[in-house]
Short mmCIF file of C-alpha atoms in Angstrom, two decimals:
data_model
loop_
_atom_site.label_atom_id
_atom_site.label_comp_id
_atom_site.label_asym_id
_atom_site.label_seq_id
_atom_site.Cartn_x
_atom_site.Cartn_y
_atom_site.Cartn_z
CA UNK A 1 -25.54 2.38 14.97
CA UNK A 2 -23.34 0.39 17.36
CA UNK A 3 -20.63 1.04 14.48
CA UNK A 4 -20.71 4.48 14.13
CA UNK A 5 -20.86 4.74 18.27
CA UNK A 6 -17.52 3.02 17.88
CA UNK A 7 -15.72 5.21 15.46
CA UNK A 8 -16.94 8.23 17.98
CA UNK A 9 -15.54 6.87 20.48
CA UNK A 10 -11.88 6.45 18.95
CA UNK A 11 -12.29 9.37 17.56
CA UNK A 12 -13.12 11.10 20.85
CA UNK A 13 -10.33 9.08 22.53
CA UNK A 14 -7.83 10.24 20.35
CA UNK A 15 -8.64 13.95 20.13
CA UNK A 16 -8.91 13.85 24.26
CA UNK A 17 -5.23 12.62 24.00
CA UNK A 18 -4.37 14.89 21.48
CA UNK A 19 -5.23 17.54 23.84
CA UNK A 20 -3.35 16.56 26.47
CA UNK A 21 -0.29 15.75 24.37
CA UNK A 22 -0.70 19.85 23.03
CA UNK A 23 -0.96 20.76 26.52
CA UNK A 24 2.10 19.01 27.78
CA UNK A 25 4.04 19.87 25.17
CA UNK A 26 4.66 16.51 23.86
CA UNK A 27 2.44 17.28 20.28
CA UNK A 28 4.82 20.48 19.16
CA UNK A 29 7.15 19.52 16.33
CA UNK A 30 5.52 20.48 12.69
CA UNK A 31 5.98 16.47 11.14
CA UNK A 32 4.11 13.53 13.01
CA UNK A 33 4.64 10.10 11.33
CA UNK A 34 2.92 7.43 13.13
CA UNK A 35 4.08 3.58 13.96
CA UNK A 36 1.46 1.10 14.95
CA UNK A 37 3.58 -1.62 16.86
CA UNK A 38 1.20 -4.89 16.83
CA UNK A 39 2.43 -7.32 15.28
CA UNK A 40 6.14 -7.08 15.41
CA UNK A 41 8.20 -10.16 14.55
CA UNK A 42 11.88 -8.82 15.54
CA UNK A 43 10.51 -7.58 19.32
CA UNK A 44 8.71 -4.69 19.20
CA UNK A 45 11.56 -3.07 21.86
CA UNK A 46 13.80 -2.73 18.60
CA UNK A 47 11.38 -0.75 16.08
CA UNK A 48 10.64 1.21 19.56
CA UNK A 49 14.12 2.31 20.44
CA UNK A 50 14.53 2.85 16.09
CA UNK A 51 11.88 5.60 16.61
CA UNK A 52 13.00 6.72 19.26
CA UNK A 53 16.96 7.49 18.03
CA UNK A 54 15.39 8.71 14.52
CA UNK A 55 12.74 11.43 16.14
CA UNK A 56 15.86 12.33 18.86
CA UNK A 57 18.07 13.05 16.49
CA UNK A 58 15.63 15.24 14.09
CA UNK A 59 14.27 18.47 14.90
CA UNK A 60 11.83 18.82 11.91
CA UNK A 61 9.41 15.45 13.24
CA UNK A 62 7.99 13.39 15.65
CA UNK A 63 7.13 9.84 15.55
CA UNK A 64 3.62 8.53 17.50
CA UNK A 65 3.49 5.29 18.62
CA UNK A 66 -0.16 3.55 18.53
CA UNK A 67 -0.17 -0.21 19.96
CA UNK A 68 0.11 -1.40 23.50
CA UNK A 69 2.03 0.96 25.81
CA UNK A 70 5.60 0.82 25.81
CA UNK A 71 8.36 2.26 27.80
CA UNK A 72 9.61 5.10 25.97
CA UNK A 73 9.36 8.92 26.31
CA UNK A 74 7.67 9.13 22.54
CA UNK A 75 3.75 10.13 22.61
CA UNK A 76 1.34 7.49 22.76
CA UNK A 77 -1.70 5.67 21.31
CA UNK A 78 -3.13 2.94 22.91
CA UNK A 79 -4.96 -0.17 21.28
CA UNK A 80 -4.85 -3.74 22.14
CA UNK A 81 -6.38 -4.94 18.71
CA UNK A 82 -4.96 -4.49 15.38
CA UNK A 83 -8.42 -3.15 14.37
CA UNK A 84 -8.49 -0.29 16.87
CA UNK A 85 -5.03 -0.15 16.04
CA UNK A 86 -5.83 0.82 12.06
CA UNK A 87 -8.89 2.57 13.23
CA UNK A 88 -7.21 4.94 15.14
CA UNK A 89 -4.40 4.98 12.83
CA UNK A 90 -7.50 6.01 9.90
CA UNK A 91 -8.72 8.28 12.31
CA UNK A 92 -5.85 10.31 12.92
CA UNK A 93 -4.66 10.05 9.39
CA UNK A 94 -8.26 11.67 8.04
CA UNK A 95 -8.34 14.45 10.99
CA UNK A 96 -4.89 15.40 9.73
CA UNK A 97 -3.47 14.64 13.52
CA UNK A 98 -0.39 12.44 11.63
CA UNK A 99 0.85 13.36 8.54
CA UNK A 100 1.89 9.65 7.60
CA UNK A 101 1.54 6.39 9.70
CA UNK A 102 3.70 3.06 9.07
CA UNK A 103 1.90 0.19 9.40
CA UNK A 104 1.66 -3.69 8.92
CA UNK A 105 -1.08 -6.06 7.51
CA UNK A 106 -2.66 -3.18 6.25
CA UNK A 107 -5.55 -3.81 3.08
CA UNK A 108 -6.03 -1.10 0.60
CA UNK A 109 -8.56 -0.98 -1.41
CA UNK A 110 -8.68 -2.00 -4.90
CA UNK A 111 -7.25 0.51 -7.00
CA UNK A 112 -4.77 1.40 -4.31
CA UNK A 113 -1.20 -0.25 -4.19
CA UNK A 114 1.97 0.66 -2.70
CA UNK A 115 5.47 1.40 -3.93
CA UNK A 116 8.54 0.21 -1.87
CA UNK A 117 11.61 1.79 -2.10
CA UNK A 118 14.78 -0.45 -2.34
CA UNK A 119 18.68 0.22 -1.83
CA UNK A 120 20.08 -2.05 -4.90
CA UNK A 121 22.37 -4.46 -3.97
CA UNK A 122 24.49 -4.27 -6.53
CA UNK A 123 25.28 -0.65 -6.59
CA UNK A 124 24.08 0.71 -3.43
CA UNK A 125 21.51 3.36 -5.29
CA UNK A 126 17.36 3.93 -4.08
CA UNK A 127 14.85 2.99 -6.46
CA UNK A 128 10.68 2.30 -6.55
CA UNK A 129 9.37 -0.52 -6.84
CA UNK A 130 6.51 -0.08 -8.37
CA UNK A 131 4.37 -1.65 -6.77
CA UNK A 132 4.81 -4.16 -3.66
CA UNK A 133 1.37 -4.87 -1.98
CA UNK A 134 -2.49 -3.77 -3.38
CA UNK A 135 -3.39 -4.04 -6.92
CA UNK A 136 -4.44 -1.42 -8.91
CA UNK A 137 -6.93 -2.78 -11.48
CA UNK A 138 -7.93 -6.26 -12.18
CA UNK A 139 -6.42 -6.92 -15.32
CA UNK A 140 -3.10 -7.18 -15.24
CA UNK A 141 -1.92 -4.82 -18.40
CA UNK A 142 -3.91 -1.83 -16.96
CA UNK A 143 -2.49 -2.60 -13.19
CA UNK A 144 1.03 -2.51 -14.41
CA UNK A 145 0.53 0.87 -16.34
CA UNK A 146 -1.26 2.64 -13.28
CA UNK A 147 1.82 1.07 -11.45
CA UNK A 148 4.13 2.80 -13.23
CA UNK A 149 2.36 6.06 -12.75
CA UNK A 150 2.00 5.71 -8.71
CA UNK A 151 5.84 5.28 -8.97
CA UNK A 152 6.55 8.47 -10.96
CA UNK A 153 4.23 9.86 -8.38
CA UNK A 154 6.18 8.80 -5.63
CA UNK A 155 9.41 9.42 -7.37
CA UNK A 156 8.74 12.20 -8.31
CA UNK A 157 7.47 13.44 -4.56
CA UNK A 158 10.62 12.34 -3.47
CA UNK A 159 13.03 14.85 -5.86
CA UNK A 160 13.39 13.01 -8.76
CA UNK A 161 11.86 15.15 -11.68
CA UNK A 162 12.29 13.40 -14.57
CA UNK A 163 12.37 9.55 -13.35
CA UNK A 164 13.74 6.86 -15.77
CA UNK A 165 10.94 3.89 -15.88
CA UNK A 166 11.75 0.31 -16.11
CA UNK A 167 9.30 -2.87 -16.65
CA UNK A 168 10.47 -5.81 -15.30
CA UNK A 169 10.31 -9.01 -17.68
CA UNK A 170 7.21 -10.51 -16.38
CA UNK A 171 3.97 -11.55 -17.97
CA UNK A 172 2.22 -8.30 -19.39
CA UNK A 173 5.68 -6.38 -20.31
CA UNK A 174 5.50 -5.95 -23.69
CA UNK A 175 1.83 -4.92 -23.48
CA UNK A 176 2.66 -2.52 -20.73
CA UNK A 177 5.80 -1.40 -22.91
CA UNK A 178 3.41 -0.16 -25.55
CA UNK A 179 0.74 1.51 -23.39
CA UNK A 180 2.95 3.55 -21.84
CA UNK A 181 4.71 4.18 -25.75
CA UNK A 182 1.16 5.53 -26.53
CA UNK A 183 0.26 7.28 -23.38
CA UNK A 184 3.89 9.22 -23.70
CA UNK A 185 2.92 9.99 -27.41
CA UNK A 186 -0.31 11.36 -26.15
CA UNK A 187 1.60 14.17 -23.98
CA UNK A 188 2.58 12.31 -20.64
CA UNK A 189 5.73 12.93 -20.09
CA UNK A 190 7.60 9.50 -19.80
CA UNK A 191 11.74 8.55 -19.57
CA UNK A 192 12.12 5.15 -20.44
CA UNK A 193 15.33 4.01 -18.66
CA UNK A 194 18.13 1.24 -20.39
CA UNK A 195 18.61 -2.41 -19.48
CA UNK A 196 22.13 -3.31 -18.68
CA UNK A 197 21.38 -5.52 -21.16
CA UNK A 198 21.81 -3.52 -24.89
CA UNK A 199 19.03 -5.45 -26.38
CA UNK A 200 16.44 -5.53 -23.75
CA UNK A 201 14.96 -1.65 -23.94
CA UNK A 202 13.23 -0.52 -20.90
CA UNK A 203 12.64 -4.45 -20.22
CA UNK A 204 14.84 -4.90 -16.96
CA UNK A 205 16.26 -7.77 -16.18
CA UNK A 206 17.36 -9.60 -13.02
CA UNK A 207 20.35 -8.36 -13.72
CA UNK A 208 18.28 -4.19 -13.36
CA UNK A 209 17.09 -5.15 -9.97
CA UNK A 210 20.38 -6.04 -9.12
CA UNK A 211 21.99 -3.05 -10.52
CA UNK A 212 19.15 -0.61 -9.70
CA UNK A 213 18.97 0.26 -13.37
CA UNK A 214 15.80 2.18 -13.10
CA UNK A 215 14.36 4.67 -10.58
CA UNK A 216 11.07 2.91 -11.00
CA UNK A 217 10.75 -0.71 -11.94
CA UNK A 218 7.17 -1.91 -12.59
CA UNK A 219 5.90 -5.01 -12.26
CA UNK A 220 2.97 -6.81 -10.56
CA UNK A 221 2.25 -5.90 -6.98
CA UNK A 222 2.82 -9.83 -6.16
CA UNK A 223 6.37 -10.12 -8.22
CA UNK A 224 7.23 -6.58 -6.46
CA UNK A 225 6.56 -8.29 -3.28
CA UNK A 226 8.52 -10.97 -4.04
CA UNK A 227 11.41 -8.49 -5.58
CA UNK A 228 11.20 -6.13 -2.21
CA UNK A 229 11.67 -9.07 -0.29
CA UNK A 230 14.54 -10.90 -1.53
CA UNK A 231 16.28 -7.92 -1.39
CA UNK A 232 15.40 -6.57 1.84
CA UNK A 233 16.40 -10.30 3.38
CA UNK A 234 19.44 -11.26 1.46
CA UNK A 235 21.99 -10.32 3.89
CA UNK A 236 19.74 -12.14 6.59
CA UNK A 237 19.35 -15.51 4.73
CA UNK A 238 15.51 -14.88 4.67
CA UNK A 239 14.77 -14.07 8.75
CA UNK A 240 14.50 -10.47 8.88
CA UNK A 241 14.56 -7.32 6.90
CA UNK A 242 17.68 -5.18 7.17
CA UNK A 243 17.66 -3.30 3.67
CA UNK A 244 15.49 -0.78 1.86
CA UNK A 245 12.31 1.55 3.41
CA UNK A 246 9.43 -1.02 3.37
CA UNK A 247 6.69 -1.22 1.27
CA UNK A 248 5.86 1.97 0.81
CA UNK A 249 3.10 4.36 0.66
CA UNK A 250 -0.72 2.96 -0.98
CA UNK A 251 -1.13 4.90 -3.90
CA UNK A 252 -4.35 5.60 -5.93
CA UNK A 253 -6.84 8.16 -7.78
CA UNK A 254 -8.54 9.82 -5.22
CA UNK A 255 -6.70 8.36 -2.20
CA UNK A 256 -5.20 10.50 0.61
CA UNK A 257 -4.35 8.71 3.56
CA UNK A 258 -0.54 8.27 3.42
CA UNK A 259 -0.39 4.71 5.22
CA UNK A 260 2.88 3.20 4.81
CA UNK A 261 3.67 -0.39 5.09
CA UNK A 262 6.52 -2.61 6.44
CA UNK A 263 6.59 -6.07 7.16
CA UNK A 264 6.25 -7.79 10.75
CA UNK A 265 9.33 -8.55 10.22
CA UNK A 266 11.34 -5.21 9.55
CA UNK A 267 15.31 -4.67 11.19
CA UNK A 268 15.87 -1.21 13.23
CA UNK A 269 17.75 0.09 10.21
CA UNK A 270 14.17 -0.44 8.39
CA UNK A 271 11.97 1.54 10.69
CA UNK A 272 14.55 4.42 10.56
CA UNK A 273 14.57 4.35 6.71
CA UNK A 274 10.88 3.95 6.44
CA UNK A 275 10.17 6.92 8.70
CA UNK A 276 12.49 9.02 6.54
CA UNK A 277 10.29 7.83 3.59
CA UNK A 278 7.22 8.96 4.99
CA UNK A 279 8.93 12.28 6.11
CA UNK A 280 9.93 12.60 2.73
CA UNK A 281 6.62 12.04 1.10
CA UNK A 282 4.81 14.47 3.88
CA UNK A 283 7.23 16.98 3.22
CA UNK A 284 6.98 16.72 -0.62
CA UNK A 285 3.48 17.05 -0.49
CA UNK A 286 2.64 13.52 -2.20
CA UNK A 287 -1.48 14.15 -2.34
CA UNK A 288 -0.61 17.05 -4.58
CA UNK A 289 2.09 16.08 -6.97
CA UNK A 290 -0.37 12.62 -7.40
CA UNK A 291 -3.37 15.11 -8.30
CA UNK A 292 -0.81 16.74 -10.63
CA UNK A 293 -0.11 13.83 -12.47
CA UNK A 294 -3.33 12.22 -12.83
CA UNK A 295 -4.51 15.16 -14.78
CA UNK A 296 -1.34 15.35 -16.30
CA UNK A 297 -1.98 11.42 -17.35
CA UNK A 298 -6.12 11.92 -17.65
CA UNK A 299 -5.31 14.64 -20.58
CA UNK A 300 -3.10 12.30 -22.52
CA UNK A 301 -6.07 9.46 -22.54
CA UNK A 302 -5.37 7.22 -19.32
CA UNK A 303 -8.61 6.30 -18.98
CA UNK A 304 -9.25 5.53 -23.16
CA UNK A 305 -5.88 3.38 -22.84
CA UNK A 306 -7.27 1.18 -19.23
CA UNK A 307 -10.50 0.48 -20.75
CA UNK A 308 -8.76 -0.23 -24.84
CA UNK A 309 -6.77 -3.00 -21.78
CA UNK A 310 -9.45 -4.47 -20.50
CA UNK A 311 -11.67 -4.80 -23.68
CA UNK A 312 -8.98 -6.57 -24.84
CA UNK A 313 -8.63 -9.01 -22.11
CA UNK A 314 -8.58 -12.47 -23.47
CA UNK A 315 -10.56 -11.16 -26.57
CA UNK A 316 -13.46 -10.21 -24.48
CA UNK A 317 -15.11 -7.12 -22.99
CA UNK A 318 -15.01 -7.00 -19.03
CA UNK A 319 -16.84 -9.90 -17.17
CA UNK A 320 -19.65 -9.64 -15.08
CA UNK A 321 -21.71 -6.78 -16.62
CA UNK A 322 -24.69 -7.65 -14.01
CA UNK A 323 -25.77 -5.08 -12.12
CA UNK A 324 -25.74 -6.32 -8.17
CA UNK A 325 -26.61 -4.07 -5.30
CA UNK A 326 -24.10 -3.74 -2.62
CA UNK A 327 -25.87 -4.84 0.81
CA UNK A 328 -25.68 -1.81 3.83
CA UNK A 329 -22.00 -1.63 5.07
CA UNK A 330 -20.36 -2.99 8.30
CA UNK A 331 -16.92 -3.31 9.38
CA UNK A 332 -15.05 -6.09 7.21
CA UNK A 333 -12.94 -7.56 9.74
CA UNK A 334 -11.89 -10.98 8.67
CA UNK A 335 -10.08 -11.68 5.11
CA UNK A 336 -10.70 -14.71 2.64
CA UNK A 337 -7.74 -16.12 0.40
CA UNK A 338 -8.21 -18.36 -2.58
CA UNK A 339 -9.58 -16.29 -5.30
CA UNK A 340 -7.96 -15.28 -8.63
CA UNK A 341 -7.89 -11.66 -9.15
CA UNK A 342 -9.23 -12.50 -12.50
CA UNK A 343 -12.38 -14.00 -10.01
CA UNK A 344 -12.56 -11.14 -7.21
CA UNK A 345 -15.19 -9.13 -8.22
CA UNK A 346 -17.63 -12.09 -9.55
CA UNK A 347 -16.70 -12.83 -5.50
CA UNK A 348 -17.52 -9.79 -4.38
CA UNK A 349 -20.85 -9.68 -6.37
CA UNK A 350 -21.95 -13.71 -5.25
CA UNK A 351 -21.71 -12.63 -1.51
CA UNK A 352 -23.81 -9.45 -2.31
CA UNK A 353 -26.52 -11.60 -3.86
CA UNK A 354 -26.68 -13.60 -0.63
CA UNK A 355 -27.07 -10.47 1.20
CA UNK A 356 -23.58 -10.24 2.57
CA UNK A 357 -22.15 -7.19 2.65
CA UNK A 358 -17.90 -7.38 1.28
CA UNK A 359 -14.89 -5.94 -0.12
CA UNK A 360 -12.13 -6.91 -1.72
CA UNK A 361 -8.55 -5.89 -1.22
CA UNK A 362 -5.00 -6.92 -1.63
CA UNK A 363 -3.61 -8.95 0.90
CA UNK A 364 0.65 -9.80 0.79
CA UNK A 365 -0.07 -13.58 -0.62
CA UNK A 366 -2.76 -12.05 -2.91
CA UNK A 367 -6.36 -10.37 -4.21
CA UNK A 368 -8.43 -11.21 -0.49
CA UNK A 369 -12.28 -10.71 -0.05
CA UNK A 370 -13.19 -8.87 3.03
CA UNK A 371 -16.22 -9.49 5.66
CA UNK A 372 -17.20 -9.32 8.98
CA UNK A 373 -16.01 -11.56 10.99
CA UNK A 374 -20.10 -12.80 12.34
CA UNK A 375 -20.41 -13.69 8.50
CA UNK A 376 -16.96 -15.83 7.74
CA UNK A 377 -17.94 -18.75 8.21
CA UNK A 378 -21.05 -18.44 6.09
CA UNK A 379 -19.12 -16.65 2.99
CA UNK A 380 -16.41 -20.01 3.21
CA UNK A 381 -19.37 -21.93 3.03
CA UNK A 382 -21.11 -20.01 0.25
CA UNK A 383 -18.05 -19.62 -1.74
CA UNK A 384 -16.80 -23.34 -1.68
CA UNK A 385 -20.44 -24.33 -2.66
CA UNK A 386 -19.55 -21.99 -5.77
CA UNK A 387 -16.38 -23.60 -6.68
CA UNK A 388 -14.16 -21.22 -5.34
CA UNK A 389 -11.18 -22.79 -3.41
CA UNK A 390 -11.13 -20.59 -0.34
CA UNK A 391 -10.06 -20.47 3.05
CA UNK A 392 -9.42 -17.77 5.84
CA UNK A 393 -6.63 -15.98 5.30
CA UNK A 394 -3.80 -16.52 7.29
CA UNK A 395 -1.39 -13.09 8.92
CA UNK A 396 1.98 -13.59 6.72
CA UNK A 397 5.42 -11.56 7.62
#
């Protein structure tokens, strides 16, 4: 009860402002991308005056700040916490008062992962990464094929209507090679793009990322993490982000917020870019071209080809068949690091048993289990008495 009193009141705080904004003419412009502020590494005054040049300059949206109050002319949100600062963020997002937010330190769900878009160094051309935070299903093979559908979604939102899809030479490749062979053979339209080098295939190669072979490269979400950010900090030496969009938008089946994410420690020329990203997305309708394409994807036996992947995880049929009841919900406000994605749901299952209610998400070191923060201490305990090598998860850049 005390929850849901909570979420009223946000949501009655924010409509009150909304109201006001309408009636001062401050809420008239057709686009509104939001930018939660908390949290900024690179002084918040910078992504601040970045929004405010980017909205100035455009006639077709507005950008909402939601953080502490700053001194600008933009509309604002207030919040003091990061968690009323997502809240409202959610809020807004699900009332349809923003039509994209850009965010940081932000969990999806799993099932839900993101895909960053990259300038490439080498030749100066976009592409997806595909994908950068989140994870989309717990064995690898069958993340790293639904990864390289949320980038043709997002590629393809953003103009590109045939997009040439690369796999990056990690663990999984060739297995992820021949599931999307099959799913293309089954009627899902696939382009397989060229490695720079002749005998690689669609397998990129450092040399790809460099080059921006591909308009989407999959991989893992933690090696496109890794990719996104060597890029985006090269010309720093490692301190900030200057290059590329951010993270990108969290993509999954049946998922319609369009929450963006950048890191803490995003340049001015990275806010601009990633509010052109979401801009794009909003204004290519990204909800519906994902629909499109996971019936598109569903009809050429997506979900036959995941589960063929996980029965044939390490010779095995999926782990932990046992039915557990989920305890009654409650915000899940503190994270837990340590576990092997491989692990997270047994996790997730072990703290239901002891009457814990949690959830498990993606953090930007890895798979994190979610609980409130009355209950951490208790679910470290629990956990470590299990064997699992946990600790509280720390805020990373």
């Amino acid at each position: 009860m005390p929850e849901q009193l909570s979420v009223k009141k946000i949501a009655g705080e924010v409509f009150y402002q909304i109201a006001d904004a309408i009636e001062s003419g401050k809420f008239g412009r057709n686009i509104k991308i939001g930018l939660t502020t908390l949290g900024c590494e690179v002084g918040v005054e910078n992504w601040v005056k970045a929004a405010e040049e980017i909205s100035d300059r455009m006639d077709e949206f507005e950008v909402v700040l939601i953080g502490p109050r700053q001194q600008t002319h933009l509309l604002q949100f207030e919040a003091s916490t990061e968690e009323e600062m997502h809240r409202k963020m959610e809020t807004m997002l699900d009332y349809g008062m923003l039509d994209a937010c850009i965010t940081t330190h932000y969990t999806y769900p799993i099932g839900v992962a993101s895909v960053g878009k990259m300038m490439a160094p080498g030749k100066g051309r976009d592409f997806y990464l595909a994908t950068t935070s989140g994870t989309a299903a717990l064995n690898r093979s069958s993340a790293m094929v639904m990864n390289a559908l949320y980038g043709i979604i997002v590629a393809k939102t953003m103009g590109i209507e045939s997009p040439r899809v690369g796999i990056l030479n990690v663990d999984g490749a060739r297995q992820t090679e021949k599931a999307l062979h099959q799913l293309a053979a089954n009627g899902y339209p696939i382009e397989f793009a060229n490695s720079v080098r002749p005998e690689s295939g669609c397998i990129m190669r450092g040399n790809d990322v460099i080059a921006g072979t591909p308009d989407v490269l999959v991989q893992d979400s933690l090696t496109g993490n890794i990719t996104m950010k060597m890029c985006a900090t090269f010309m720093t030496g490692g301190s900030s982000e200057s290059v590329g969009a951010g993270y990108g938008p969290g993509i999954g089946e049946n998922y319609e917020r369009l929450a963006m994410v950048i890191s803490r420690a995003s340049g001015y020329s990275v806010v601009q870019n990633a509010v052109l990203y979401a801009v794009q997305l909003a204004k290519g309708k990204l909800n519906q071209v994902a629909k499109k394409e996971f019936d598109l994807a569903h009809r050429a036996g997506l979900q036959r080809l995941i589960q063929s992947l996980n029965n044939d995880r390490n010779g095995r049929g999926t782990r932990n068949s046992e039915e557990v009841v989920s305890p009654l919900g409650e915000p899940v406000t503190s994270g837990i690091s340590g576990v092997d994605i491989m692990d997270i749901e047994q996790a997730v299952k072990l703290i239901w048993k002891n009457g814990i209610y949690a959830e498990s998400g993606m953090g930007c070191t890895g798979p994190i289990l979610m609980v409130n923060h009355r209950n951490l201490e208790k679910t470290l305990v629990l956990l470590r008495q299990t064997g699992f090598l946990v600790q509280e998860e720390i805020e990373c850049v």
